[in-house]
Amino acid sequence: QQQVRQSPQSLTVWEGETAILNCSYENSAFDYFPWYQQFPGEGPALLISILSVSDKKEDGRFTIFFNKREKKLSLHIADSQPGDSATYFCAASGTGGYKVVFGSGTRLLVSP
Amino acid sequence: DAGVTQTPRHEVAEKGQTIILKCEPVSGHNDLFWYRQTKIQGLELLSYFRSKSLMEDGGAFKDRFKAEMLNSSFSTLKIQPTEPKDSAVYLCASSTGGARQDTQYFGPGTRLLVL
């Protein structure tokens, strides 16, 4: 019930392509979904987030698509750049507490 | 504003040793989290403090892991005794507190290797 699943585990795209990272969850009480970006040797940092009342959130080249019925969301990175190479964590939290549940991450490599 | 500070950045310990990891949260933040990060398990919550009070002590990690928050600007994570399976990156994060939509600000982590 608490799990957040991410796929694929790793993804390689060419510079300029759109990278699509997938996330799914089980707990219907989750209503807030942040995505964190982590570079090697650093801690994760918030990239973009969405509330379950929305089905889309854009921030520059980064877009979250959210499907509440299917309990799925995805992060699209348009015009991928080598500097986007990092690990991306989907996370979720909901009513009743502080706890944020993190997925296992997708490691993205953007090849020039 | 300074971000979350963690020391040391790297630690090598022999099996059975006691090690203490340190964290300074963002000034003014009320919530502090300790996580363990491994490739297999991902991010696992070890401890959570709200306004210096321990709210969660990590369940399965209770026996050898002890987190303390001595004041609002300093926390430690003690692992005693260490085991090779404790080799991981230990991350500290802080947030303003009180809302699940709070952004967690992570430190750079301490990479622990237990031989």
XYZ file of C-alpha atoms in Angstrom:
227
model
C 0.000 0.000 0.000
C 2.879 2.332 0.658
C 4.918 1.485 -2.396
C 5.884 3.818 -5.171
C 7.253 2.045 -8.219
C 9.383 3.542 -10.936
C 10.342 2.351 -14.370
C 12.603 1.942 -16.127
C 15.481 1.486 -13.711
C 17.756 3.162 -16.204
C 17.195 5.050 -19.421
C 19.496 6.347 -22.126
C 18.349 8.962 -24.625
C 20.103 11.107 -27.196
C 20.500 14.811 -26.663
C 17.392 16.590 -27.907
C 15.035 13.645 -27.395
C 12.222 13.497 -24.867
C 12.914 11.254 -21.894
C 9.877 9.634 -20.271
C 10.132 8.367 -16.715
C 7.255 6.400 -15.239
C 5.868 6.113 -11.751
C 2.928 4.267 -10.200
C 1.535 3.983 -6.705
C -0.940 1.899 -4.755
C -2.218 4.052 -1.928
C -5.306 6.017 -2.938
C -4.637 8.435 -0.084
C -1.550 9.807 -1.812
C -2.310 13.233 -3.219
C 1.001 15.004 -3.548
C 3.756 13.810 -5.873
C 7.147 15.509 -5.908
C 9.950 14.484 -8.236
C 13.486 14.813 -6.973
C 16.656 14.972 -9.068
C 19.943 13.634 -7.747
C 23.399 14.146 -9.238
C 26.308 11.893 -8.217
C 27.812 12.941 -4.909
C 24.861 15.148 -4.008
C 21.600 14.731 -2.169
C 18.282 14.729 -4.025
C 16.738 18.118 -4.795
C 13.129 18.938 -5.609
C 12.623 19.306 -9.342
C 8.869 19.596 -9.848
C 5.726 18.460 -8.070
C 2.032 17.952 -8.689
C -1.120 17.697 -6.632
C -3.678 15.060 -7.486
C -6.278 17.683 -8.395
C -4.240 18.415 -11.521
C -3.506 16.182 -14.467
C -0.534 18.131 -15.769
C 2.196 20.356 -14.422
C 4.820 22.098 -16.543
C 8.039 23.809 -15.582
C 10.201 24.648 -18.539
C 11.319 21.425 -20.197
C 9.901 19.295 -17.396
C 6.274 18.120 -17.436
C 4.409 15.781 -15.115
C 1.406 13.920 -16.508
C -0.895 12.464 -13.850
C -3.626 9.837 -14.212
C -5.479 9.505 -10.933
C -7.755 6.703 -12.092
C -4.853 4.488 -13.052
C -2.614 5.707 -10.204
C 0.140 6.506 -12.641
C 2.252 9.502 -13.434
C 5.142 10.266 -15.688
C 7.867 12.848 -15.947
C 8.665 14.057 -19.455
C 11.932 15.839 -20.055
C 11.786 17.578 -23.406
C 14.883 18.445 -25.424
C 17.046 16.393 -23.063
C 20.496 17.796 -22.341
C 23.629 16.003 -21.097
C 23.287 18.078 -17.918
C 19.977 16.300 -17.229
C 21.886 13.052 -16.644
C 20.970 12.172 -13.085
C 18.797 9.874 -11.009
C 15.152 10.895 -10.736
C 13.001 9.888 -7.790
C 9.234 9.882 -7.840
C 7.760 10.359 -4.375
C 4.321 10.499 -2.827
C 2.639 11.680 0.310
C -0.930 11.959 1.459
C -3.341 12.859 4.175
C -2.539 11.763 7.667
C 1.086 12.584 8.015
C 4.444 13.810 7.130
C 5.855 10.717 5.521
C 7.076 10.917 1.968
C 7.476 7.577 0.207
C 10.201 7.489 -2.402
C 10.434 5.251 -5.422
C 13.662 3.436 -6.217
C 14.673 5.926 -8.883
C 15.356 6.034 -12.616
C 18.898 6.661 -13.709
C 18.868 8.845 -16.826
C 21.808 9.206 -19.169
C 21.621 11.751 -21.959
C 24.191 11.082 -24.663
C 25.483 13.989 -26.731
C 21.090 30.635 3.435
C 23.268 27.636 4.096
C 21.837 24.312 3.046
C 21.942 21.080 4.979
C 25.466 20.230 6.103
C 26.650 16.690 6.730
C 29.959 15.485 8.111
C 31.981 13.539 7.439
C 31.456 13.116 3.707
C 33.157 9.733 3.750
C 33.692 7.235 6.552
C 35.430 3.872 6.609
C 34.802 1.679 9.620
C 35.778 -1.791 10.738
C 32.999 -4.214 11.575
C 31.916 -3.727 15.175
C 32.978 -0.109 15.453
C 30.768 2.751 16.554
C 30.399 5.615 14.145
C 28.624 8.927 14.514
C 27.352 10.910 11.570
C 26.481 14.584 11.955
C 23.909 16.856 10.356
C 23.130 20.542 10.543
C 19.689 21.332 9.058
C 18.673 24.496 7.273
C 18.312 27.266 9.827
C 14.709 27.658 10.941
C 13.552 24.254 9.729
C 11.528 22.267 12.218
C 11.576 18.814 10.613
C 14.657 16.651 10.229
C 14.924 13.306 8.501
C 17.643 10.658 8.301
C 17.601 8.319 5.294
C 19.744 5.443 4.149
C 20.306 5.163 0.404
C 21.402 1.993 -1.350
C 21.080 0.902 -4.968
C 18.907 -2.055 -4.007
C 16.599 -0.549 -1.386
C 16.610 3.054 -2.551
C 15.792 5.681 0.069
C 14.776 4.248 3.443
C 13.610 6.475 6.278
C 15.618 5.889 9.442
C 14.381 8.639 11.765
C 12.189 11.699 11.755
C 12.200 14.616 14.208
C 9.703 17.401 14.510
C 10.807 20.346 16.621
C 13.501 18.126 18.167
C 11.009 15.428 19.194
C 11.541 11.981 17.751
C 8.440 11.096 15.740
C 9.683 7.942 14.036
C 12.627 5.799 14.956
C 12.928 3.593 11.942
C 11.292 0.310 12.873
C 13.694 -2.303 11.596
C 16.652 -0.004 12.153
C 15.997 0.499 15.845
C 18.445 -1.970 17.297
C 21.758 -0.545 16.113
C 20.776 2.878 14.832
C 20.120 5.794 17.126
C 19.399 9.325 15.977
C 19.414 12.263 18.326
C 18.642 15.921 17.957
C 20.621 17.747 20.592
C 19.300 21.139 19.592
C 17.365 22.615 16.708
C 20.501 23.037 14.643
C 22.324 19.745 15.145
C 21.554 16.066 14.855
C 23.600 12.886 15.050
C 23.092 9.350 13.815
C 24.977 6.691 15.729
C 25.459 3.218 14.339
C 26.641 0.749 16.957
C 28.022 -1.771 16.235
C 28.549 -1.381 12.521
C 28.128 -4.288 10.126
C 29.221 -4.591 6.483
C 25.577 -4.441 5.386
C 25.440 -0.892 6.763
C 27.595 0.273 3.858
C 25.468 2.914 2.176
C 24.998 6.645 1.751
C 23.332 8.280 4.745
C 21.331 11.357 3.895
C 19.989 14.025 6.192
C 17.132 16.265 5.076
C 15.186 19.082 6.652
C 11.966 20.927 5.917
C 10.017 23.806 7.373
C 7.637 21.335 8.909
C 3.992 20.714 9.395
C 2.794 20.108 5.872
C 3.234 17.067 3.727
C 3.832 19.328 0.756
C 6.933 20.745 2.375
C 10.027 20.432 0.252
C 12.713 18.309 1.832
C 16.175 19.808 1.488
C 18.843 17.139 1.443
C 22.450 17.303 2.468
C 25.202 15.797 0.282
C 25.258 12.617 2.340
C 27.875 10.593 4.166
C 29.205 7.605 2.260
C 29.895 4.828 4.771
C 31.967 1.758 4.024
C 32.096 -0.963 6.663
C 34.835 -3.542 6.164
